[in-house]
Short mmCIF file of C-alpha atoms in Angstrom, two decimals:
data_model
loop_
_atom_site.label_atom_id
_atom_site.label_comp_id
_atom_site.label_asym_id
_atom_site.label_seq_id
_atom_site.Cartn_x
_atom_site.Cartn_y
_atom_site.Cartn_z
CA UNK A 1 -92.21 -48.75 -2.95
CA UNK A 2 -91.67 -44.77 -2.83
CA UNK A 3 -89.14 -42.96 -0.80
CA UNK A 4 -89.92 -39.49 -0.85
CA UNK A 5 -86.49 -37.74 -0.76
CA UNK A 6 -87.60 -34.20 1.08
CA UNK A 7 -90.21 -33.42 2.97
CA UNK A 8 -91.49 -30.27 0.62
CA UNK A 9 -93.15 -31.48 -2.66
CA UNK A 10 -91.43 -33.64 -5.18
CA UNK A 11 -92.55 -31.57 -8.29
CA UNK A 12 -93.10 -33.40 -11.33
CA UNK A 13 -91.20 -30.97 -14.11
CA UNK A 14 -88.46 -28.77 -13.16
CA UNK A 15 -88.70 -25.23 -11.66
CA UNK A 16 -89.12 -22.21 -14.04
CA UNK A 17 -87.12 -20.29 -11.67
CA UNK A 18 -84.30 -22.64 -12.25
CA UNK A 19 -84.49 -21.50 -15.73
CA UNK A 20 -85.07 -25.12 -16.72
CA UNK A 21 -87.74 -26.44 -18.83
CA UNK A 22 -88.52 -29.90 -20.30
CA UNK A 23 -87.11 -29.25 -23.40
CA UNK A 24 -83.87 -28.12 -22.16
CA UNK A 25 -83.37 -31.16 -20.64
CA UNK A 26 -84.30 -33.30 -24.02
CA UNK A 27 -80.85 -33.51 -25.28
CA UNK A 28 -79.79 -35.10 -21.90
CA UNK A 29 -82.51 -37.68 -22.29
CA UNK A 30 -81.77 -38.66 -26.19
CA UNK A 31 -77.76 -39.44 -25.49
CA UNK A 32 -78.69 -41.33 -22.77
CA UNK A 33 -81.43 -43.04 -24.92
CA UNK A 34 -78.56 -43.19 -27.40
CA UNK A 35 -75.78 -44.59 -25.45
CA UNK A 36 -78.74 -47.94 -24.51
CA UNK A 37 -80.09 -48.38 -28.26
CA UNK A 38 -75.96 -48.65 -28.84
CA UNK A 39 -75.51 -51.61 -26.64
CA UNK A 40 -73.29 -49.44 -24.24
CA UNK A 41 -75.12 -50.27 -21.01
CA UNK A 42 -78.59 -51.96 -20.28
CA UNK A 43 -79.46 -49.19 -18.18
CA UNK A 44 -79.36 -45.72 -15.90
CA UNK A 45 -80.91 -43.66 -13.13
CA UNK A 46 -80.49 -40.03 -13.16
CA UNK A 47 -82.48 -37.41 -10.13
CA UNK A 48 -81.76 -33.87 -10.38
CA UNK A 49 -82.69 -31.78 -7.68
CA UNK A 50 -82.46 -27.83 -6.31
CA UNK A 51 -83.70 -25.93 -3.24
CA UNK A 52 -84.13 -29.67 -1.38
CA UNK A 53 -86.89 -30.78 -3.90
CA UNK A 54 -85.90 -33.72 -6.57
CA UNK A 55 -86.96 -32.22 -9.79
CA UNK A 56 -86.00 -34.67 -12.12
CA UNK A 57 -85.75 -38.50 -11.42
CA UNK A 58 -85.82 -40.65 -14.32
CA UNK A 59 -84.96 -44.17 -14.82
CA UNK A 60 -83.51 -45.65 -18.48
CA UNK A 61 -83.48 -49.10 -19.94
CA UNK A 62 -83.16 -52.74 -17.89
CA UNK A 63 -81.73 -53.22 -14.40
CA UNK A 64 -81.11 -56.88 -15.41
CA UNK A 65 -80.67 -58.34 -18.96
CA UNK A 66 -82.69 -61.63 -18.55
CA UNK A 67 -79.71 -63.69 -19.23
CA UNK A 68 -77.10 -66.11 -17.48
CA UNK A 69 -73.69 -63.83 -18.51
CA UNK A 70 -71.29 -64.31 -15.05
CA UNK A 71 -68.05 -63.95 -15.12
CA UNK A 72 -66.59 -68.37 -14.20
CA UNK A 73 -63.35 -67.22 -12.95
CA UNK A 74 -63.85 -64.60 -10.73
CA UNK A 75 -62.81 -65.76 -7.03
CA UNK A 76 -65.56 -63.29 -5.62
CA UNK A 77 -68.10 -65.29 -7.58
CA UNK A 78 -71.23 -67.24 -5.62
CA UNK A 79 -70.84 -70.71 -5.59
CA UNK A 80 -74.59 -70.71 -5.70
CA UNK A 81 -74.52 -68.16 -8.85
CA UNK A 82 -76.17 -70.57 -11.60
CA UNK A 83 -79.47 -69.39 -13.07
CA UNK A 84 -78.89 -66.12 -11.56
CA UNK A 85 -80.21 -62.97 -13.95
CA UNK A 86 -82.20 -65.26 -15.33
CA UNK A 87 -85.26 -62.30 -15.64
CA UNK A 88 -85.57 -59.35 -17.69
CA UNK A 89 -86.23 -56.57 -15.13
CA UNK A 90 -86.74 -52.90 -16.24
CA UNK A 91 -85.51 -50.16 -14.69
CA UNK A 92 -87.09 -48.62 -11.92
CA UNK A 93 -87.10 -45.49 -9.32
CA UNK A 94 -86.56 -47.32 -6.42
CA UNK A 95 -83.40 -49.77 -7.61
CA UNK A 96 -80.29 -50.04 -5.99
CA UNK A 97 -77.21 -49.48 -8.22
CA UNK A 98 -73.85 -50.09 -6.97
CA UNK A 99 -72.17 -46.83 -6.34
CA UNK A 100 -68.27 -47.88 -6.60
CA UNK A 101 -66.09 -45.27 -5.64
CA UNK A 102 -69.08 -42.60 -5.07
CA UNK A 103 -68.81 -44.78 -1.73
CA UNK A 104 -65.92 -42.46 -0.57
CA UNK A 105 -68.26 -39.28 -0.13
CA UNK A 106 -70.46 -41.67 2.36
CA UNK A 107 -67.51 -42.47 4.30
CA UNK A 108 -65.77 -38.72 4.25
CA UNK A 109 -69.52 -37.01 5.35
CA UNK A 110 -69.11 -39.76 8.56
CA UNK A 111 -65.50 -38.31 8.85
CA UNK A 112 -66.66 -34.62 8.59
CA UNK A 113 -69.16 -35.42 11.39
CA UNK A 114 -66.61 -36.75 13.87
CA UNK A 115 -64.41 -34.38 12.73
CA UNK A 116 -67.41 -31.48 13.93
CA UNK A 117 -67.63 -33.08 17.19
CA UNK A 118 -64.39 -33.23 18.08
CA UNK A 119 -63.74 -36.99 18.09
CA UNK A 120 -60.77 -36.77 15.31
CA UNK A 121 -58.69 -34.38 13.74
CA UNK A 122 -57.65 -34.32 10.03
CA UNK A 123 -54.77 -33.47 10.83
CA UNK A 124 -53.92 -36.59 13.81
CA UNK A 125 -51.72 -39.36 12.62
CA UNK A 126 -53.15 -42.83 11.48
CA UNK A 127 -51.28 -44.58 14.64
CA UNK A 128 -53.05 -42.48 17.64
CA UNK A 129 -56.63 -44.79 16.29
CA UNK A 130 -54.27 -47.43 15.42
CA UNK A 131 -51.10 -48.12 16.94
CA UNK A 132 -49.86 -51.10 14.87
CA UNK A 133 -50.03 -49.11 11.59
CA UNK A 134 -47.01 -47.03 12.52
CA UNK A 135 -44.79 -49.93 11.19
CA UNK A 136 -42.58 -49.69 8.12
CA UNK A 137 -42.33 -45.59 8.19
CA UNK A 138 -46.34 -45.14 8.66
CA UNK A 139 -45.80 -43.06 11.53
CA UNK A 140 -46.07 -39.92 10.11
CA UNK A 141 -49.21 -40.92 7.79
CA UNK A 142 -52.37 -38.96 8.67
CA UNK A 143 -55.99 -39.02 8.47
CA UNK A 144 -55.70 -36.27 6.15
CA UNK A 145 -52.97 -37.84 3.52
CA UNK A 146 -55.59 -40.81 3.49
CA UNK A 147 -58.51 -38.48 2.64
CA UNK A 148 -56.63 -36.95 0.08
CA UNK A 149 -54.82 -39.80 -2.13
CA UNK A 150 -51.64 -38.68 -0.40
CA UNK A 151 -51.01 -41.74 1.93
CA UNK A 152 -47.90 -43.62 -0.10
CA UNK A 153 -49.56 -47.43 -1.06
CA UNK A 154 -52.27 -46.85 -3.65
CA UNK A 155 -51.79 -50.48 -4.77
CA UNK A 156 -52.29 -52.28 -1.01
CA UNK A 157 -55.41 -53.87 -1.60
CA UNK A 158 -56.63 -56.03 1.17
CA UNK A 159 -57.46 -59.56 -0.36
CA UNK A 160 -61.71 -60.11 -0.30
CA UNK A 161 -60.83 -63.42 1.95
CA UNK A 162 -59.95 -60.99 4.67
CA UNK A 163 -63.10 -58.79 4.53
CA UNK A 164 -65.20 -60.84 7.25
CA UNK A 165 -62.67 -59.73 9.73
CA UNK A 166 -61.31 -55.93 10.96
CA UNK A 167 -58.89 -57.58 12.56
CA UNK A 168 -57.29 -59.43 10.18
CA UNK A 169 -57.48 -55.84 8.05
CA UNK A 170 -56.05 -53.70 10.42
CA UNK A 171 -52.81 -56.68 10.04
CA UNK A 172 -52.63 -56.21 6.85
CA UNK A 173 -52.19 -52.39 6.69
CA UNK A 174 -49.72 -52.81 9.76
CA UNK A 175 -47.34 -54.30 7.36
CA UNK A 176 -47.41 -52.61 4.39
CA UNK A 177 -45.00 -50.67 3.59
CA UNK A 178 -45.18 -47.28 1.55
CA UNK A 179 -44.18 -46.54 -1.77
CA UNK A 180 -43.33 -42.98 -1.20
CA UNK A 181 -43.14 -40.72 1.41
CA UNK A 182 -46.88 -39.72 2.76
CA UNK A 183 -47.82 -36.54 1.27
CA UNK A 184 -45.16 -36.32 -1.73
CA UNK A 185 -47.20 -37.25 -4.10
CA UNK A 186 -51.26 -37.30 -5.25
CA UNK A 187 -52.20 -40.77 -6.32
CA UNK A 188 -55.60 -42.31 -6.28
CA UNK A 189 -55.94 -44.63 -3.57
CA UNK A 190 -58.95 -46.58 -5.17
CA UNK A 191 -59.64 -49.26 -2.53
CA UNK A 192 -56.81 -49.26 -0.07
CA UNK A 193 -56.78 -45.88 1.88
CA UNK A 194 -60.51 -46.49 2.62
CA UNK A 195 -59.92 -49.32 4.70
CA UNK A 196 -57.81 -47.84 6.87
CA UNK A 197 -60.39 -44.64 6.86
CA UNK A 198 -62.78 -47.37 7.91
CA UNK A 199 -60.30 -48.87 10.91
CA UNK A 200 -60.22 -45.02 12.15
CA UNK A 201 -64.13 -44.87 12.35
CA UNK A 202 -64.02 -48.02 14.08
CA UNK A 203 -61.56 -47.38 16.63
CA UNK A 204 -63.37 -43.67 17.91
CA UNK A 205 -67.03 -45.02 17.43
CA UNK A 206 -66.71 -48.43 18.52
CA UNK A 207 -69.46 -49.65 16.16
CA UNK A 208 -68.82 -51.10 12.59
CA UNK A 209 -67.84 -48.85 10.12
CA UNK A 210 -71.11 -49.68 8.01
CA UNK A 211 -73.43 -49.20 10.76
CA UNK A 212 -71.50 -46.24 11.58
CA UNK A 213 -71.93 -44.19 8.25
CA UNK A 214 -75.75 -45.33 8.64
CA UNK A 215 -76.31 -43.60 12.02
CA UNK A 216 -74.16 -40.65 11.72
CA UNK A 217 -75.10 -39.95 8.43
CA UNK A 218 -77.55 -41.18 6.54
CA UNK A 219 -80.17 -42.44 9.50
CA UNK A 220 -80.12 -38.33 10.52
CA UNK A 221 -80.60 -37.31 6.83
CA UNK A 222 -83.63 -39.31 5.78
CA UNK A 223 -81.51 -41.52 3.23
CA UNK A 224 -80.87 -44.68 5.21
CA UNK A 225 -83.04 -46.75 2.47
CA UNK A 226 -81.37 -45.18 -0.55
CA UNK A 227 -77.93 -44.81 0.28
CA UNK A 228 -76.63 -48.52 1.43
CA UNK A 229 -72.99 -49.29 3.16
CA UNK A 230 -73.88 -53.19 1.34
CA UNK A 231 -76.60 -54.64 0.30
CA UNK A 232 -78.34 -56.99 2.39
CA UNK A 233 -80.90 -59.88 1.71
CA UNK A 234 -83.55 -57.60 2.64
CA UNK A 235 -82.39 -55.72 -0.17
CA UNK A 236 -81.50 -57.81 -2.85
CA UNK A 237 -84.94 -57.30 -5.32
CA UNK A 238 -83.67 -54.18 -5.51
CA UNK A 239 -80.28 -54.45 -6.82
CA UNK A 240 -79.49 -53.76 -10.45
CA UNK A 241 -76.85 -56.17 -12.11
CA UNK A 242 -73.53 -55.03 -13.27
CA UNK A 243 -72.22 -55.60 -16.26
CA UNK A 244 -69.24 -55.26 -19.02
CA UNK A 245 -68.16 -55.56 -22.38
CA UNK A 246 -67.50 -59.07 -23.29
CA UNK A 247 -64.07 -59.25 -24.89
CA UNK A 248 -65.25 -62.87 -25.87
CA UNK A 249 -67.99 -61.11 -28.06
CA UNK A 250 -67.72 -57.86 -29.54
CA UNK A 251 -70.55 -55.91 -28.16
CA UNK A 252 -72.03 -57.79 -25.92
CA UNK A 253 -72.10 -57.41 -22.38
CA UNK A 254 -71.36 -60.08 -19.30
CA UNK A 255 -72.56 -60.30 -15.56
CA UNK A 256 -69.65 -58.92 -13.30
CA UNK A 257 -69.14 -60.88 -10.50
CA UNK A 258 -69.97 -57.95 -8.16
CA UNK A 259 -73.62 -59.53 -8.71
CA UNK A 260 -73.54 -62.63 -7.62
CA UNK A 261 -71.02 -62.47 -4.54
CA UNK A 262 -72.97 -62.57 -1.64
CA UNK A 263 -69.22 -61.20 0.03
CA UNK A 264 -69.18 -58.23 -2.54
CA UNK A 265 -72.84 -57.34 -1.53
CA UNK A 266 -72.46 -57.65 2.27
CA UNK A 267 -69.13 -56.03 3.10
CA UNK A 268 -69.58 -52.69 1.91
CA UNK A 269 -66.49 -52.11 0.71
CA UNK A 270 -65.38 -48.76 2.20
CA UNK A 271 -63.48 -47.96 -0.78
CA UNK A 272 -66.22 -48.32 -3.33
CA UNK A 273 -69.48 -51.07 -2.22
CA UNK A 274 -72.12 -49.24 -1.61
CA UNK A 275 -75.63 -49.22 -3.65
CA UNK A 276 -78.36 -46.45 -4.01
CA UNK A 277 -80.24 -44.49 -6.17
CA UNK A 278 -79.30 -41.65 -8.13
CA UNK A 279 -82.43 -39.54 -5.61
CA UNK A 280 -79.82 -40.36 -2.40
CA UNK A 281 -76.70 -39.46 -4.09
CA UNK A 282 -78.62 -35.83 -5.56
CA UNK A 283 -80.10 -35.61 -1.80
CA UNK A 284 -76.90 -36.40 -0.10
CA UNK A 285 -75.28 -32.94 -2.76
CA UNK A 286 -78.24 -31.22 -1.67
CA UNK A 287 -77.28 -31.19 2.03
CA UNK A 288 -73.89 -29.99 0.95
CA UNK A 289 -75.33 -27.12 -0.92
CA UNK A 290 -77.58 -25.81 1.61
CA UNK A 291 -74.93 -25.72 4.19
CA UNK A 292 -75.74 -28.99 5.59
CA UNK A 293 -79.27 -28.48 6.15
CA UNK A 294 -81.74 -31.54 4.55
CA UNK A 295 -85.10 -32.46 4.98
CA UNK A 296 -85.16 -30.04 7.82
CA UNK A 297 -82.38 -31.57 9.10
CA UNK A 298 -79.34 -29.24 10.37
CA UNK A 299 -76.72 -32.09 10.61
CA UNK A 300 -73.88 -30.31 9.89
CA UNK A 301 -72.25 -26.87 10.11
CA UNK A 302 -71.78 -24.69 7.08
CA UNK A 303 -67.64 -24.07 8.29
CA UNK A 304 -67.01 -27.73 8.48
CA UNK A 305 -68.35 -28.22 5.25
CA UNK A 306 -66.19 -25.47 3.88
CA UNK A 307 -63.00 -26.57 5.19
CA UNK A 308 -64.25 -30.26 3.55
CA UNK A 309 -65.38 -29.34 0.04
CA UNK A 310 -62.33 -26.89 -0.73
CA UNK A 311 -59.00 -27.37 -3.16
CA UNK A 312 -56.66 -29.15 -0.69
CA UNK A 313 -54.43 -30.54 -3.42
CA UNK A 314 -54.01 -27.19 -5.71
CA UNK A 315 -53.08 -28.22 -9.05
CA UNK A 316 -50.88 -31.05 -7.84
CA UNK A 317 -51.43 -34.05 -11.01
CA UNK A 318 -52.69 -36.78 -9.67
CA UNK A 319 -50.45 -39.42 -11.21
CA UNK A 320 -53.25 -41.94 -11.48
CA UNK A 321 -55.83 -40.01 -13.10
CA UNK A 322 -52.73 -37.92 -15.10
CA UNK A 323 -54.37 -34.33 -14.05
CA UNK A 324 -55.16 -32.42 -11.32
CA UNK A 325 -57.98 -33.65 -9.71
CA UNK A 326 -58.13 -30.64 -6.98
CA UNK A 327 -59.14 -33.01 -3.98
CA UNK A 328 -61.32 -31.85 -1.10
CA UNK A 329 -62.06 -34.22 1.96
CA UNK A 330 -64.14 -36.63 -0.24
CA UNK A 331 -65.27 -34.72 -3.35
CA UNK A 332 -63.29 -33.02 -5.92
CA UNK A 333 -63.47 -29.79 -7.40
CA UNK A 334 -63.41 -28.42 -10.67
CA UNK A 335 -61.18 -26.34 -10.49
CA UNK A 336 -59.49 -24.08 -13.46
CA UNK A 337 -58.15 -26.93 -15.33
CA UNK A 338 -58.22 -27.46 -19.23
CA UNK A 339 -60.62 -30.76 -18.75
CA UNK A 340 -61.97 -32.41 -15.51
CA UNK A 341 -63.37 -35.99 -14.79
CA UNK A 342 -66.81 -36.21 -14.76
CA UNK A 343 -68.35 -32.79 -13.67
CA UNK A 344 -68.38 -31.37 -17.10
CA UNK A 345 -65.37 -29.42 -18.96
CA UNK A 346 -68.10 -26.13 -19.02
CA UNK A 347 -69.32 -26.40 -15.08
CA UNK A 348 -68.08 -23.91 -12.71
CA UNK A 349 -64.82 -24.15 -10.67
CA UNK A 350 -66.49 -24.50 -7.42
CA UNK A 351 -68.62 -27.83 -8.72
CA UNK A 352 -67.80 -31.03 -6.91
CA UNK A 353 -68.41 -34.45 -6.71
CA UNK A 354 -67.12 -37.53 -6.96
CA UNK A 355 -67.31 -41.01 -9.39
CA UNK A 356 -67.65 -44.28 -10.21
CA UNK A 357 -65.44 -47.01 -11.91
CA UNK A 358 -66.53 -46.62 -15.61
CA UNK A 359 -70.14 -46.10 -14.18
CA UNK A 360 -71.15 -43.17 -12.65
CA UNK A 361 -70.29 -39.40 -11.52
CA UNK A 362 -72.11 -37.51 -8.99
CA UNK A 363 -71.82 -33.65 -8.70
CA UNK A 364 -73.30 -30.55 -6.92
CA UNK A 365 -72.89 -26.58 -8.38
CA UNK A 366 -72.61 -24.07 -5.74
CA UNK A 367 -73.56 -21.58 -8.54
CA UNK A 368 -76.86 -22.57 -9.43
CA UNK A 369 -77.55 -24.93 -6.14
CA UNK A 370 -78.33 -28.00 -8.72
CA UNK A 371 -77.15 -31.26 -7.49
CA UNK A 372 -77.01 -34.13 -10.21
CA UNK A 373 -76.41 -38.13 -10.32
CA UNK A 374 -75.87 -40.29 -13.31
CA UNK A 375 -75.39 -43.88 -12.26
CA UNK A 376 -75.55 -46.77 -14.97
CA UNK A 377 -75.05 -50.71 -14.57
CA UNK A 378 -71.74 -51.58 -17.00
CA UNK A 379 -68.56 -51.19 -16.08
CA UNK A 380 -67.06 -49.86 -19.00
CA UNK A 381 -63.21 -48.25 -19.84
CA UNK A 382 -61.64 -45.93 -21.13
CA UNK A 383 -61.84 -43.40 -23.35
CA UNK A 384 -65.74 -43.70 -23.42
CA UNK A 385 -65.90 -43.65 -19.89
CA UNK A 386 -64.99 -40.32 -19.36
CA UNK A 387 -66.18 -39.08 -22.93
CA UNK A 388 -69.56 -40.39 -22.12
CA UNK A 389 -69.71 -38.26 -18.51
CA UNK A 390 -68.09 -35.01 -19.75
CA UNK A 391 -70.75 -35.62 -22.33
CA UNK A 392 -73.50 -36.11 -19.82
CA UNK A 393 -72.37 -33.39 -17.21
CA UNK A 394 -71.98 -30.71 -19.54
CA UNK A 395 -75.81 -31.33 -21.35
CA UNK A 396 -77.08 -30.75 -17.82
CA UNK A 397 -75.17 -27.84 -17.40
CA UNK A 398 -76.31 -26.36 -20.74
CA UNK A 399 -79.43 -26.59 -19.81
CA UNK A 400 -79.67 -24.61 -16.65
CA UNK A 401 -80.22 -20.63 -18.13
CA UNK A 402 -80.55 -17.93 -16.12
CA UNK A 403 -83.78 -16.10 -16.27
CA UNK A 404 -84.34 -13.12 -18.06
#
């Protein structure tokens, strides 16, 4: 099955005017190549594209192992998981890999759109979409400080057995209570400011927040079968499995449990569930870069996306990550800082994107209009993590030349 990404021609090698050739682009393929023959991860899906047209789309290694490797303790586990990854499955163009926190730039586009059309303001408090959330101090806590990492309760992670139910969500955020002040501090809110991000779309659109990311955004743009809020049944031959280092045997890897839970798979997580392929996430940058034109498509304005994809945070450190991570509404920037997670220590200072937990990093460059994705199935930690994607980033980048 084929899902053209653009409507011009998908071109088979990349563009001479890009200053790209196949060669150039060898070095990215052998460390990938490198990091599978090294038992790292089974497997990867990379798409570069420029000027709307996917120039590069390649696909490394297995999406499944071929072998029984779950994780028995994990309360998100199936009950019905036995025999599961039981077949060897290569990797292929039109798999679904989970997209972890990559999931935040679906959710902030919906914002940006209701944002547009005048539905919300950044700038409105939480509590005027929820009432109820205003307990314990949360007054003053705004869309924006959510957006941003800025909100005050990183750590408030709503438990999965809650997940079924908005209601019983919207509770639970009611009556937390901040650790600091909204806005006095930058701190990664992995998956606990996107639920309440997710409440907010609720409450103005009055449809579910997964179905509506799907018809603001992704419906409009041509990517509503690459770019998934969940993963459904209909779905599920397309998933990769997930994996991560055993500790139990020193380089091996074991099934995460994120592939077997029917409840992981369904929900969409807001913070960091949904799958795709590496062609939606370079589309989706695309958009961005052509000031929010896709496919044709004019579906948003060139201002909003400038107020969106801009330094909000300066060089505030983010005490999670321990640097500045120069947050926009959704994506980071590079900014001017000594390193940078995941977009390369040599890109630009106006490249953005966003990651993955130990998986993936996704990333557009205003300067040479080249958006990129790099999405692989194993969870794995630090240091490699981010070695591995500064690594990755800054091969691409090295290989786009300007022509003489």
């Amino acid at each position: 099955m084929d899902f053209p990404l653009v409507s011009t021609p998908i071109e088979d090698a990349p563009q001479p005017s890009l200053g790209l050739r196949a060669s150039s682009l060898q070095p990215l393929y052998d460390a990938i190549q490198d990091h599978i023959a090294k038992g790292r991860y089974p497997g990867c899906q990379i798409a570069l594209a420029w000027q709307g047209r996917l120039l590069v789309e390649r696909s490394f290694g297995m999406a499944r192992l071929g072998r029984s490797a779950r994780a028995e303790s994990d309360p998100l586990r199936a009950p019905d998981a036995k025999g599961v990854d039981d077949q060897a499955l290569e990797a292929q163009a039109d798999h679904l890999w989970l997209l972890y926190s990559n999931t935040k730039v679906l959710m902030a586009t919906a914002l940006w759109k209701l944002a547009e059309t005048g539905r919300l303001r950044f700038a409105d408090p939480v509590a005027d979409y929820l009432p109820d959330f205003a307990r314990h101090g949360k007054g003053d806590i705004t869309i924006y400080h959510l957006i941003t990492h800025q909100a005050g309760f990183p750590n408030a992670e709503v438990p999965a057995s809650m997940w079924h139910d908005m209601a019983q969500v919207a509770a639970f955020y009611a009556d937390v209570v901040p650790d600091w002040p909204a806005g006095s501090r930058v701190h990664y809110h992995g998956l606990s400011a996107h639920w309440v991000l997710a409440l907010v779309i609720e409450s103005v659109t009055g449809m579910r927040f997964q179905d509506a990311v799907r018809r603001l955004v992704l419906e409009p743009l041509g990517l509503a079968e690459d770019l998934l809020m969940g993963i459904s049944e209909k779905y599920l031959h397309r998933m990769t499995y997930l994996y991560e280092p055993d500790p139990s045997q020193p380089g091996s890897l074991r099934l995460r449990s994120e592939s077997t839970s029917q409840t992981w798979q369904r929900t969409g997580v807001p913070g960091g569930g949904a799958y795709g392929t590496a062609r939606g996430m370079a589309a989706l940058y695309q958009m961005m870069l052509m000031g929010g034109c896709l496919n044709g498509q004019q579906w948003i304005s060139p201002r909003t996306l400038a107020y969106a994809i801009r330094n909000h945070t300066g060089d505030r450190v983010d005490h999670f990550m321990g640097m500045p991570m120069h947050r926009g509404l959704g994506p980071h920037l590079r900014g001017h800082s000594l390193s940078m997670r995941g977009l390369g220590d040599i890109a630009p200072a106006e490249a953005f994107g966003h990651g993955g937990v130990g998986t993936s990093y996704c990333w557009a460059d205003p300067t040479s209009g080249v958006s990129f994705a790099y999405i692989s199935n194993a969870r794995i930690p630090e240091p490699w993590h981010s070695w591995r994607l500064n690594q990755i980033a800054n091969l691409v980048h090295a290989a786009i030349r300007p022509i003489a």
